[in-house]
Amino acid sequence: MSIRFTAKARRGMVALTIAAGLAVGVAGCGGGGDDKKPEASASATRSGGSGASTQEGSDEPVAELKGEDGLVLQIASVQRDSGGFLTVSGEMKNDGDKAARVSVRTAGDETEIIRHGSSLGGATLVDSKSKKRYYVLRDTDGRPLTTTGMPRIKAGGSIPVFMQFPAPPTSTTDVTFQLPTFASATIQISG
């Protein structure tokens, strides 16, 4: 099961990377050194029902997290799958007035993840009910199962993103999503 998941995840990462590259164009060089803090507030929007249909087909994001330089992470879905995994997906938008790059700090500070380049590998889910923290999954080579190699995002542009985690127990319906340089938010799990 693990090998099948890894191959599926790799195909997903390649497809997202290609789609992001086509949508955004050639990536520019990063400008480091910005120490701006993210806005302290995050708005999480929840639908009244429980089930995948409340997230799918809805224009309203599950949560919107504000980050640095006008970047906003809009979480569109939080889905369990039958293999015991949880996939958080959405898009990274640039609401600023100039091109911006996702901070390298979003990869977190684990050496194994950092050595594979820029990613959203620093994302975590906190299940306060079970008192557990879930980290982004990795493949057999140590690469995080997230969007990687994110290009510079032009003003008003966006790129699709995803992160995969071990799924919390089925009794857990809400978790706190955290990503370095972004505000955190409580999100509802579907499926």
C-alpha positions as a Python dict, from the first residue, in 0.01 Angstrom:
ca = {
    (1, 'M'): (0, 0, 0),
    (2, 'S'): (284, 239, 83),
    (3, 'I'): (450, 191, -255),
    (4, 'R'): (124, 251, -443),
    (5, 'F'): (65, 570, -242),
    (6, 'T'): (417, 695, -308),
    (7, 'A'): (383, 647, -683),
    (8, 'K'): (43, 819, -678),
    (9, 'A'): (183, 1106, -473),
    (10, 'R'): (479, 1148, -708),
    (11, 'R'): (245, 1163, -1009),
    (12, 'G'): (37, 1423, -826),
    (13, 'M'): (344, 1632, -739),
    (14, 'V'): (470, 1619, -1098),
    (15, 'A'): (128, 1717, -1235),
    (16, 'L'): (96, 2007, -990),
    (17, 'T'): (449, 2125, -1063),
    (18, 'I'): (389, 2117, -1439),
    (19, 'A'): (53, 2296, -1402),
    (20, 'A'): (209, 2561, -1178),
    (21, 'G'): (496, 2610, -1423),
    (22, 'L'): (259, 2652, -1716),
    (23, 'A'): (30, 2888, -1525),
    (24, 'V'): (297, 3110, -1379),
    (25, 'G'): (566, 3096, -1644),
    (26, 'V'): (936, 3113, -1585),
    (27, 'A'): (1030, 3139, -1218),
    (28, 'G'): (1233, 3441, -1113),
    (29, 'C'): (1509, 3467, -859),
    (30, 'G'): (1413, 3491, -493),
    (31, 'G'): (1485, 3792, -284),
    (32, 'G'): (1572, 3679, 68),
    (33, 'G'): (1599, 3860, 392),
    (34, 'D'): (1240, 3976, 442),
    (35, 'D'): (1154, 3939, 808),
    (36, 'K'): (798, 4066, 789),
    (37, 'K'): (561, 3887, 1023),
    (38, 'P'): (236, 3742, 890),
    (39, 'E'): (-92, 3900, 986),
    (40, 'A'): (-213, 3755, 1313),
    (41, 'S'): (-563, 3676, 1196),
    (42, 'A'): (-690, 3393, 984),
    (43, 'S'): (-1045, 3343, 878),
    (44, 'A'): (-1178, 2991, 864),
    (45, 'T'): (-1505, 2938, 687),
    (46, 'R'): (-1696, 2621, 758),
    (47, 'S'): (-2000, 2489, 581),
    (48, 'G'): (-2295, 2364, 781),
    (49, 'G'): (-2304, 2007, 648),
    (50, 'S'): (-2060, 1724, 688),
    (51, 'G'): (-1936, 1546, 380),
    (52, 'A'): (-1721, 1596, 75),
    (53, 'S'): (-1994, 1771, -121),
    (54, 'T'): (-1984, 2074, 111),
    (55, 'Q'): (-1624, 2146, 15),
    (56, 'E'): (-1625, 2029, -344),
    (57, 'G'): (-1791, 2263, -588),
    (58, 'S'): (-1803, 2546, -339),
    (59, 'D'): (-1638, 2877, -420),
    (60, 'E'): (-1589, 2944, -50),
    (61, 'P'): (-1254, 2817, 88),
    (62, 'V'): (-1239, 2596, 398),
    (63, 'A'): (-985, 2842, 539),
    (64, 'E'): (-781, 3141, 428),
    (65, 'L'): (-444, 3203, 592),
    (66, 'K'): (-252, 3525, 544),
    (67, 'G'): (125, 3516, 507),
    (68, 'E'): (410, 3749, 417),
    (69, 'D'): (434, 3980, 116),
    (70, 'G'): (64, 3959, 28),
    (71, 'L'): (59, 3579, -2),
    (72, 'V'): (-262, 3402, 100),
    (73, 'L'): (-308, 3026, 134),
    (74, 'Q'): (-665, 2929, 49),
    (75, 'I'): (-748, 2577, 161),
    (76, 'A'): (-1017, 2433, -67),
    (77, 'S'): (-1046, 2078, 70),
    (78, 'V'): (-933, 1857, 356),
    (79, 'Q'): (-1001, 1496, 251),
    (80, 'R'): (-941, 1160, 415),
    (81, 'D'): (-870, 872, 180),
    (82, 'S'): (-918, 501, 231),
    (83, 'G'): (-544, 445, 279),
    (84, 'G'): (-532, 635, 609),
    (85, 'F'): (-402, 961, 466),
    (86, 'L'): (-532, 1316, 475),
    (87, 'T'): (-480, 1553, 182),
    (88, 'V'): (-504, 1929, 227),
    (89, 'S'): (-529, 2110, -105),
    (90, 'G'): (-597, 2457, -234),
    (91, 'E'): (-403, 2743, -386),
    (92, 'M'): (-137, 2993, -293),
    (93, 'K'): (-247, 3337, -409),
    (94, 'N'): (-55, 3662, -435),
    (95, 'D'): (-285, 3943, -327),
    (96, 'G'): (7, 4187, -325),
    (97, 'D'): (92, 4444, -589),
    (98, 'K'): (426, 4288, -693),
    (99, 'A'): (559, 3939, -760),
    (100, 'A'): (635, 3735, -449),
    (101, 'R'): (803, 3408, -365),
    (102, 'V'): (687, 3166, -98),
    (103, 'S'): (939, 3187, 187),
    (104, 'V'): (1191, 2905, 220),
    (105, 'R'): (1086, 2892, 586),
    (106, 'T'): (763, 2714, 482),
    (107, 'A'): (976, 2400, 439),
    (108, 'G'): (1031, 2397, 815),
    (109, 'D'): (1362, 2327, 984),
    (110, 'E'): (1407, 1951, 944),
    (111, 'T'): (1731, 1878, 759),
    (112, 'E'): (1581, 1588, 563),
    (113, 'I'): (1306, 1808, 416),
    (114, 'I'): (1524, 2115, 358),
    (115, 'R'): (1775, 1919, 151),
    (116, 'H'): (1504, 1858, -110),
    (117, 'G'): (1449, 2229, -178),
    (118, 'S'): (1156, 2462, -131),
    (119, 'S'): (830, 2304, -23),
    (120, 'L'): (542, 2328, 221),
    (121, 'G'): (709, 2057, 431),
    (122, 'G'): (687, 2260, 751),
    (123, 'A'): (308, 2229, 761),
    (124, 'T'): (153, 2054, 1061),
    (125, 'L'): (-191, 1956, 1183),
    (126, 'V'): (-266, 1976, 1555),
    (127, 'D'): (-539, 1752, 1694),
    (128, 'S'): (-611, 1907, 2032),
    (129, 'K'): (-871, 1637, 2112),
    (130, 'S'): (-611, 1357, 2088),
    (131, 'K'): (-323, 1588, 2189),
    (132, 'K'): (-121, 1496, 1879),
    (133, 'R'): (68, 1684, 1609),
    (134, 'Y'): (83, 1542, 1256),
    (135, 'Y'): (371, 1626, 1022),
    (136, 'V'): (376, 1615, 642),
    (137, 'L'): (442, 1266, 507),
    (138, 'R'): (763, 1183, 322),
    (139, 'D'): (835, 938, 43),
    (140, 'T'): (1100, 667, 67),
    (141, 'D'): (1370, 916, -40),
    (142, 'G'): (1273, 1165, 232),
    (143, 'R'): (1098, 1413, 2),
    (144, 'P'): (794, 1577, 158),
    (145, 'L'): (459, 1486, 2),
    (146, 'T'): (370, 1846, -70),
    (147, 'T'): (397, 2096, -348),
    (148, 'T'): (768, 2158, -410),
    (149, 'G'): (977, 2395, -620),
    (150, 'M'): (724, 2677, -608),
    (151, 'P'): (790, 2956, -856),
    (152, 'R'): (763, 3328, -796),
    (153, 'I'): (393, 3418, -805),
    (154, 'K'): (306, 3729, -1004),
    (155, 'A'): (76, 3992, -854),
    (156, 'G'): (-282, 3865, -868),
    (157, 'G'): (-164, 3514, -964),
    (158, 'S'): (-197, 3179, -790),
    (159, 'I'): (-58, 2826, -797),
    (160, 'P'): (-223, 2499, -687),
    (161, 'V'): (-79, 2344, -370),
    (162, 'F'): (-126, 2025, -166),
    (163, 'M'): (9, 1859, 148),
    (164, 'Q'): (-43, 1499, 267),
    (165, 'F'): (-52, 1391, 632),
    (166, 'P'): (-130, 1076, 827),
    (167, 'A'): (-505, 1092, 897),
    (168, 'P'): (-613, 1160, 1254),
    (169, 'P'): (-868, 918, 1406),
    (170, 'T'): (-1209, 927, 1237),
    (171, 'S'): (-1356, 1072, 1557),
    (172, 'T'): (-1147, 1386, 1495),
    (173, 'T'): (-1333, 1629, 1271),
    (174, 'D'): (-1143, 1954, 1337),
    (175, 'V'): (-768, 2019, 1343),
    (176, 'T'): (-553, 2330, 1356),
    (177, 'F'): (-350, 2380, 1038),
    (178, 'Q'): (-12, 2552, 1078),
    (179, 'L'): (243, 2659, 816),
    (180, 'P'): (553, 2865, 897),
    (181, 'T'): (517, 3236, 801),
    (182, 'F'): (134, 3201, 778),
    (183, 'A'): (-137, 3252, 1037),
    (184, 'S'): (-293, 2929, 1165),
    (185, 'A'): (-658, 2825, 1135),
    (186, 'T'): (-894, 2552, 1247),
    (187, 'I'): (-1007, 2341, 951),
    (188, 'Q'): (-1277, 2076, 919),
    (189, 'I'): (-1197, 1730, 782),
    (190, 'S'): (-1423, 1573, 516),
    (191, 'G'): (-1465, 1209, 433),
}
